[in-house]
Amino acid sequence: VQLQASGGGLVQAGGSLRLSCAASGRTFSSYVMGWFRQAPGKEREFVAVISWSGGSTYYVDSVKGRFTISRDNAKNTVYLQMNSLKPEDTAVYYCAARRDRKATPHRTEYDYWGQGTLVTVSS
């Protein structure tokens, strides 16, 4: 599986962005999909995950109520809608895919990673 993340950019605090992650392959609909982010000088951290069916989602506390993860299995794409952005959301955002159907926030349990897309939130 190859993942291609896009949609990052520069936005003012309070603004919105929507990230997309397009996946190759015919088995996308069976994968758990996650979004992670890595700020300069920090470890990569979990942001959100969505089950293979889209029926379950989980978020890190710092983005709850502001970010929404969704997927379109017909388009082999997962999205991250980010609203009310804050400067502390500045990071490179990565999408990841997990073959096992159990959703998890642990980055070591993901099998495939995209190349990342930079989100910069100015104050």
mmCIF file of N, CA and C in Angstrom, residues 21-116:
data_model
loop_
_atom_site.group_PDB
_atom_site.id
_atom_site.type_symbol
_atom_site.label_atom_id
_atom_site.label_comp_id
_atom_site.label_asym_id
_atom_site.label_seq_id
_atom_site.Cartn_x
_atom_site.Cartn_y
_atom_site.Cartn_z
ATOM 1 N N CYS A 21 -5.559 11.809 2.405
ATOM 2 C CA CYS A 21 -4.560 10.754 2.253
ATOM 3 C C CYS A 21 -5.126 9.732 1.279
ATOM 4 N N ALA A 22 -4.535 9.682 0.102
ATOM 5 C CA ALA A 22 -4.987 8.757 -0.928
ATOM 6 C C ALA A 22 -4.147 7.489 -0.874
ATOM 7 N N ALA A 23 -4.811 6.360 -0.937
ATOM 8 C CA ALA A 23 -4.125 5.074 -0.842
ATOM 9 C C ALA A 23 -4.242 4.300 -2.140
ATOM 10 N N SER A 24 -3.193 3.599 -2.459
ATOM 11 C CA SER A 24 -3.242 2.702 -3.604
ATOM 12 C C SER A 24 -3.672 1.324 -3.129
ATOM 13 N N GLY A 25 -4.034 0.458 -4.032
ATOM 14 C CA GLY A 25 -4.359 -0.909 -3.664
ATOM 15 C C GLY A 25 -5.843 -1.148 -3.488
ATOM 16 N N ARG A 26 -6.210 -2.413 -3.563
ATOM 17 C CA ARG A 26 -7.625 -2.786 -3.529
ATOM 18 C C ARG A 26 -8.115 -3.134 -2.142
ATOM 19 N N THR A 27 -7.229 -3.116 -1.147
ATOM 20 C CA THR A 27 -7.627 -3.565 0.185
ATOM 21 C C THR A 27 -7.767 -2.403 1.163
ATOM 22 N N PHE A 28 -7.827 -1.188 0.658
ATOM 23 C CA PHE A 28 -7.915 -0.013 1.535
ATOM 24 C C PHE A 28 -9.064 -0.141 2.519
ATOM 25 N N SER A 29 -10.183 -0.622 2.073
ATOM 26 C CA SER A 29 -11.374 -0.661 2.924
ATOM 27 C C SER A 29 -11.217 -1.588 4.120
ATOM 28 N N SER A 30 -10.207 -2.427 4.118
ATOM 29 C CA SER A 30 -9.999 -3.340 5.238
ATOM 30 C C SER A 30 -9.004 -2.805 6.252
ATOM 31 N N TYR A 31 -8.398 -1.654 5.954
ATOM 32 C CA TYR A 31 -7.361 -1.110 6.830
ATOM 33 C C TYR A 31 -7.913 -0.125 7.841
ATOM 34 N N VAL A 32 -7.377 -0.188 9.032
ATOM 35 C CA VAL A 32 -7.532 0.909 9.984
ATOM 36 C C VAL A 32 -6.617 2.037 9.518
ATOM 37 N N MET A 33 -7.108 3.266 9.562
ATOM 38 C CA MET A 33 -6.335 4.420 9.111
ATOM 39 C C MET A 33 -6.138 5.407 10.241
ATOM 40 N N GLY A 34 -4.927 5.909 10.359
ATOM 41 C CA GLY A 34 -4.626 6.866 11.410
ATOM 42 C C GLY A 34 -3.928 8.104 10.880
ATOM 43 N N TRP A 35 -4.037 9.170 11.641
ATOM 44 C CA TRP A 35 -3.270 10.396 11.408
ATOM 45 C C TRP A 35 -2.367 10.620 12.618
ATOM 46 N N PHE A 36 -1.131 10.967 12.338
ATOM 47 C CA PHE A 36 -0.149 11.293 13.352
ATOM 48 C C PHE A 36 0.480 12.631 12.973
ATOM 49 N N ARG A 37 1.174 13.237 13.912
ATOM 50 C CA ARG A 37 1.878 14.487 13.604
ATOM 51 C C ARG A 37 3.182 14.556 14.371
ATOM 52 N N GLN A 38 4.096 15.299 13.794
ATOM 53 C CA GLN A 38 5.401 15.467 14.431
ATOM 54 C C GLN A 38 5.815 16.925 14.327
ATOM 55 N N ALA A 39 5.911 17.564 15.480
ATOM 56 C CA ALA A 39 6.367 18.951 15.553
ATOM 57 C C ALA A 39 7.891 18.959 15.642
ATOM 58 N N PRO A 40 8.528 20.061 15.270
ATOM 59 C CA PRO A 40 9.992 20.134 15.331
ATOM 60 C C PRO A 40 10.516 19.815 16.729
ATOM 61 N N GLY A 41 11.451 18.906 16.787
ATOM 62 C CA GLY A 41 12.077 18.558 18.044
ATOM 63 C C GLY A 41 11.265 17.656 18.942
ATOM 64 N N LYS A 42 10.137 17.178 18.433
ATOM 65 C CA LYS A 42 9.264 16.325 19.247
ATOM 66 C C LYS A 42 9.064 14.975 18.570
ATOM 67 N N GLU A 43 8.584 14.026 19.355
ATOM 68 C CA GLU A 43 8.283 12.716 18.811
ATOM 69 C C GLU A 43 6.969 12.763 18.021
ATOM 70 N N ARG A 44 6.840 11.811 17.124
ATOM 71 C CA ARG A 44 5.597 11.687 16.376
ATOM 72 C C ARG A 44 4.491 11.246 17.322
ATOM 73 N N GLU A 45 3.365 11.923 17.263
ATOM 74 C CA GLU A 45 2.283 11.617 18.184
ATOM 75 C C GLU A 45 0.990 11.293 17.445
ATOM 76 N N PHE A 46 0.176 10.507 18.100
ATOM 77 C CA PHE A 46 -1.124 10.131 17.583
ATOM 78 C C PHE A 46 -2.069 11.324 17.558
ATOM 79 N N VAL A 47 -2.869 11.416 16.488
ATOM 80 C CA VAL A 47 -3.878 12.462 16.388
ATOM 81 C C VAL A 47 -5.284 11.853 16.341
ATOM 82 N N ALA A 48 -5.493 10.927 15.405
ATOM 83 C CA ALA A 48 -6.827 10.356 15.233
ATOM 84 C C ALA A 48 -6.731 9.026 14.497
ATOM 85 N N VAL A 49 -7.740 8.191 14.705
ATOM 86 C CA VAL A 49 -7.806 6.905 14.021
ATOM 87 C C VAL A 49 -9.255 6.616 13.672
ATOM 88 N N ILE A 50 -9.438 5.900 12.561
ATOM 89 C CA ILE A 50 -10.774 5.518 12.129
ATOM 90 C C ILE A 50 -10.761 4.035 11.774
ATOM 91 N N SER A 51 -11.816 3.348 12.170
ATOM 92 C CA SER A 51 -11.903 1.920 11.893
ATOM 93 C C SER A 51 -12.072 1.667 10.403
ATOM 94 N N TRP A 52 -11.933 0.412 10.010
ATOM 95 C CA TRP A 52 -12.005 0.065 8.598
ATOM 96 C C TRP A 52 -13.356 0.423 7.988
ATOM 97 N N SER A 53 -14.409 0.349 8.784
ATOM 98 C CA SER A 53 -15.751 0.647 8.282
ATOM 99 C C SER A 53 -16.094 2.132 8.390
ATOM 100 N N GLY A 54 -15.321 2.845 9.177
ATOM 101 C CA GLY A 54 -15.644 4.242 9.441
ATOM 102 C C GLY A 54 -16.594 4.420 10.610
ATOM 103 N N GLY A 55 -16.984 3.323 11.234
ATOM 104 C CA GLY A 55 -17.964 3.402 12.300
ATOM 105 C C GLY A 55 -17.415 3.843 13.641
ATOM 106 N N SER A 56 -16.108 3.764 13.806
ATOM 107 C CA SER A 56 -15.489 4.150 15.075
ATOM 108 C C SER A 56 -14.332 5.099 14.826
ATOM 109 N N THR A 57 -14.277 6.130 15.649
ATOM 110 C CA THR A 57 -13.182 7.087 15.575
ATOM 111 C C THR A 57 -12.688 7.404 16.983
ATOM 112 N N TYR A 58 -11.401 7.743 17.070
ATOM 113 C CA TYR A 58 -10.806 8.109 18.351
ATOM 114 C C TYR A 58 -9.832 9.258 18.116
ATOM 115 N N TYR A 59 -9.716 10.115 19.117
ATOM 116 C CA TYR A 59 -8.875 11.305 18.967
ATOM 117 C C TYR A 59 -8.022 11.509 20.221
ATOM 118 N N VAL A 60 -6.882 12.129 20.005
ATOM 119 C CA VAL A 60 -6.111 12.599 21.146
ATOM 120 C C VAL A 60 -6.896 13.745 21.783
ATOM 121 N N ASP A 61 -6.786 13.887 23.084
ATOM 122 C CA ASP A 61 -7.611 14.870 23.793
ATOM 123 C C ASP A 61 -7.429 16.287 23.260
ATOM 124 N N SER A 62 -6.230 16.616 22.832
ATOM 125 C CA SER A 62 -5.940 17.994 22.435
ATOM 126 C C SER A 62 -6.658 18.429 21.155
ATOM 127 N N VAL A 63 -7.208 17.484 20.391
ATOM 128 C CA VAL A 63 -7.901 17.852 19.154
ATOM 129 C C VAL A 63 -9.389 17.524 19.181
ATOM 130 N N LYS A 64 -9.842 16.912 20.239
ATOM 131 C CA LYS A 64 -11.258 16.551 20.326
ATOM 132 C C LYS A 64 -12.138 17.793 20.209
ATOM 133 N N GLY A 65 -13.170 17.675 19.392
ATOM 134 C CA GLY A 65 -14.064 18.798 19.177
ATOM 135 C C GLY A 65 -13.599 19.752 18.096
ATOM 136 N N ARG A 66 -12.356 19.617 17.646
ATOM 137 C CA ARG A 66 -11.822 20.501 16.601
ATOM 138 C C ARG A 66 -11.502 19.739 15.312
ATOM 139 N N PHE A 67 -11.027 18.516 15.435
ATOM 140 C CA PHE A 67 -10.637 17.709 14.278
ATOM 141 C C PHE A 67 -11.651 16.588 14.064
ATOM 142 N N THR A 68 -11.833 16.229 12.806
ATOM 143 C CA THR A 68 -12.712 15.115 12.455
ATOM 144 C C THR A 68 -12.033 14.244 11.409
ATOM 145 N N ILE A 69 -11.920 12.965 11.720
ATOM 146 C CA ILE A 69 -11.378 12.008 10.758
ATOM 147 C C ILE A 69 -12.534 11.305 10.060
ATOM 148 N N SER A 70 -12.378 11.085 8.769
ATOM 149 C CA SER A 70 -13.412 10.386 8.008
ATOM 150 C C SER A 70 -12.738 9.635 6.866
ATOM 151 N N ARG A 71 -13.484 8.767 6.222
ATOM 152 C CA ARG A 71 -12.927 8.014 5.102
ATOM 153 C C ARG A 71 -13.986 7.780 4.049
ATOM 154 N N ASP A 72 -13.509 7.645 2.818
ATOM 155 C CA ASP A 72 -14.362 7.289 1.699
ATOM 156 C C ASP A 72 -13.723 6.066 1.050
ATOM 157 N N ASN A 73 -14.227 4.910 1.362
ATOM 158 C CA ASN A 73 -13.611 3.679 0.865
ATOM 159 C C ASN A 73 -13.753 3.533 -0.648
ATOM 160 N N ALA A 74 -14.755 4.157 -1.221
ATOM 161 C CA ALA A 74 -14.910 4.099 -2.671
ATOM 162 C C ALA A 74 -13.810 4.884 -3.375
ATOM 163 N N LYS A 75 -13.258 5.885 -2.675
ATOM 164 C CA LYS A 75 -12.187 6.709 -3.244
ATOM 165 C C LYS A 75 -10.826 6.377 -2.667
ATOM 166 N N ASN A 76 -10.768 5.360 -1.805
ATOM 167 C CA ASN A 76 -9.490 4.981 -1.179
ATOM 168 C C ASN A 76 -8.826 6.178 -0.501
ATOM 169 N N THR A 77 -9.609 6.962 0.202
ATOM 170 C CA THR A 77 -9.094 8.190 0.783
ATOM 171 C C THR A 77 -9.587 8.365 2.214
ATOM 172 N N VAL A 78 -8.688 8.844 3.060
ATOM 173 C CA VAL A 78 -9.032 9.220 4.418
ATOM 174 C C VAL A 78 -8.767 10.714 4.567
ATOM 175 N N TYR A 79 -9.584 11.378 5.366
ATOM 176 C CA TYR A 79 -9.505 12.820 5.528
ATOM 177 C C TYR A 79 -9.297 13.193 6.997
ATOM 178 N N LEU A 80 -8.746 14.369 7.188
ATOM 179 C CA LEU A 80 -8.678 14.957 8.517
ATOM 180 C C LEU A 80 -9.106 16.415 8.375
ATOM 181 N N GLN A 81 -10.318 16.695 8.819
ATOM 182 C CA GLN A 81 -10.812 18.065 8.837
ATOM 183 C C GLN A 81 -10.360 18.719 10.126
ATOM 184 N N MET A 82 -9.634 19.819 9.999
ATOM 185 C CA MET A 82 -9.062 20.495 11.155
ATOM 186 C C MET A 82 -9.647 21.900 11.243
ATOM 187 N N ASN A 83 -10.372 22.154 12.300
ATOM 188 C CA ASN A 83 -10.979 23.455 12.537
ATOM 189 C C ASN A 83 -10.395 24.098 13.788
ATOM 190 N N SER A 84 -10.614 25.387 13.923
ATOM 191 C CA SER A 84 -10.138 26.127 15.100
ATOM 192 C C SER A 84 -8.670 25.832 15.371
ATOM 193 N N LEU A 85 -7.878 25.913 14.337
ATOM 194 C CA LEU A 85 -6.463 25.561 14.456
ATOM 195 C C LEU A 85 -5.727 26.498 15.398
ATOM 196 N N LYS A 86 -4.758 25.928 16.091
ATOM 197 C CA LYS A 86 -3.943 26.659 17.048
ATOM 198 C C LYS A 86 -2.480 26.567 16.628
ATOM 199 N N PRO A 87 -1.656 27.515 17.061
ATOM 200 C CA PRO A 87 -0.219 27.428 16.728
ATOM 201 C C PRO A 87 0.411 26.104 17.162
ATOM 202 N N GLU A 88 -0.065 25.539 18.248
ATOM 203 C CA GLU A 88 0.497 24.268 18.723
ATOM 204 C C GLU A 88 0.110 23.083 17.846
ATOM 205 N N ASP A 89 -0.759 23.286 16.873
ATOM 206 C CA ASP A 89 -1.067 22.236 15.901
ATOM 207 C C ASP A 89 -0.038 22.186 14.768
ATOM 208 N N THR A 90 0.876 23.132 14.752
ATOM 209 C CA THR A 90 1.909 23.153 13.721
ATOM 210 C C THR A 90 2.763 21.897 13.787
ATOM 211 N N ALA A 91 2.845 21.194 12.660
ATOM 212 C CA ALA A 91 3.570 19.925 12.613
ATOM 213 C C ALA A 91 3.516 19.380 11.193
ATOM 214 N N VAL A 92 4.314 18.369 10.961
ATOM 215 C CA VAL A 92 4.145 17.551 9.761
ATOM 216 C C VAL A 92 3.136 16.461 10.112
ATOM 217 N N TYR A 93 2.112 16.340 9.292
ATOM 218 C CA TYR A 93 1.049 15.372 9.531
ATOM 219 C C TYR A 93 1.240 14.172 8.611
ATOM 220 N N TYR A 94 1.156 12.995 9.197
ATOM 221 C CA TYR A 94 1.340 11.744 8.474
ATOM 222 C C TYR A 94 0.078 10.897 8.564
ATOM 223 N N CYS A 95 -0.258 10.254 7.451
ATOM 224 C CA CYS A 95 -1.299 9.241 7.516
ATOM 225 C C CYS A 95 -0.627 7.868 7.556
ATOM 226 N N ALA A 96 -1.322 6.920 8.136
ATOM 227 C CA ALA A 96 -0.774 5.578 8.300
ATOM 228 C C ALA A 96 -1.884 4.556 8.176
ATOM 229 N N ALA A 97 -1.508 3.366 7.740
ATOM 230 C CA ALA A 97 -2.467 2.279 7.554
ATOM 231 C C ALA A 97 -2.042 1.056 8.349
ATOM 232 N N ARG A 98 -3.040 0.392 8.878
ATOM 233 C CA ARG A 98 -2.788 -0.795 9.701
ATOM 234 C C ARG A 98 -3.617 -1.939 9.154
ATOM 235 N N ARG A 99 -2.974 -3.077 8.874
ATOM 236 C CA ARG A 99 -3.682 -4.225 8.309
ATOM 237 C C ARG A 99 -4.642 -4.834 9.318
ATOM 238 N N ASP A 100 -4.229 -4.917 10.573
ATOM 239 C CA ASP A 100 -5.085 -5.492 11.602
ATOM 240 C C ASP A 100 -6.292 -4.586 11.804
ATOM 241 N N ARG A 101 -7.448 -5.171 12.070
ATOM 242 C CA ARG A 101 -8.674 -4.371 12.148
ATOM 243 C C ARG A 101 -8.875 -3.697 13.501
ATOM 244 N N LYS A 102 -7.959 -3.888 14.433
ATOM 245 C CA LYS A 102 -8.105 -3.241 15.727
ATOM 246 C C LYS A 102 -7.518 -1.848 15.653
ATOM 247 N N ALA A 103 -8.302 -0.847 15.947
ATOM 248 C CA ALA A 103 -7.827 0.531 15.951
ATOM 249 C C ALA A 103 -6.883 0.733 17.129
ATOM 250 N N THR A 104 -5.824 1.472 16.894
ATOM 251 C CA THR A 104 -4.836 1.688 17.933
ATOM 252 C C THR A 104 -4.186 3.060 17.766
ATOM 253 N N PRO A 105 -3.797 3.712 18.875
ATOM 254 C CA PRO A 105 -3.087 4.981 18.776
ATOM 255 C C PRO A 105 -1.561 4.817 18.727
ATOM 256 N N HIS A 106 -1.072 3.600 18.779
ATOM 257 C CA HIS A 106 0.363 3.348 18.876
ATOM 258 C C HIS A 106 1.005 3.305 17.490
ATOM 259 N N ARG A 107 1.900 4.224 17.223
ATOM 260 C CA ARG A 107 2.461 4.348 15.878
ATOM 261 C C ARG A 107 3.237 3.116 15.449
ATOM 262 N N THR A 108 3.810 2.381 16.412
ATOM 263 C CA THR A 108 4.598 1.194 16.056
ATOM 264 C C THR A 108 3.724 0.061 15.522
ATOM 265 N N GLU A 109 2.432 0.187 15.644
ATOM 266 C CA GLU A 109 1.535 -0.872 15.219
ATOM 267 C C GLU A 109 0.931 -0.607 13.835
ATOM 268 N N TYR A 110 1.431 0.403 13.159
ATOM 269 C CA TYR A 110 0.990 0.695 11.804
ATOM 270 C C TYR A 110 1.990 0.158 10.794
ATOM 271 N N ASP A 111 1.469 -0.312 9.677
ATOM 272 C CA ASP A 111 2.297 -1.009 8.703
ATOM 273 C C ASP A 111 2.784 -0.126 7.557
ATOM 274 N N TYR A 112 2.018 0.880 7.215
ATOM 275 C CA TYR A 112 2.359 1.725 6.060
ATOM 276 C C TYR A 112 2.217 3.196 6.456
ATOM 277 N N TRP A 113 3.100 4.024 5.878
ATOM 278 C CA TRP A 113 3.115 5.450 6.198
ATOM 279 C C TRP A 113 3.198 6.267 4.920
ATOM 280 N N GLY A 114 2.521 7.413 4.943
ATOM 281 C CA GLY A 114 2.663 8.380 3.876
ATOM 282 C C GLY A 114 3.872 9.270 4.139
ATOM 283 N N GLN A 115 4.111 10.194 3.224
ATOM 284 C CA GLN A 115 5.317 11.010 3.286
ATOM 285 C C GLN A 115 5.168 12.241 4.163
ATOM 286 N N GLY A 116 3.974 12.591 4.585
ATOM 287 C CA GLY A 116 3.775 13.744 5.453
ATOM 288 C C GLY A 116 3.436 15.001 4.687
#
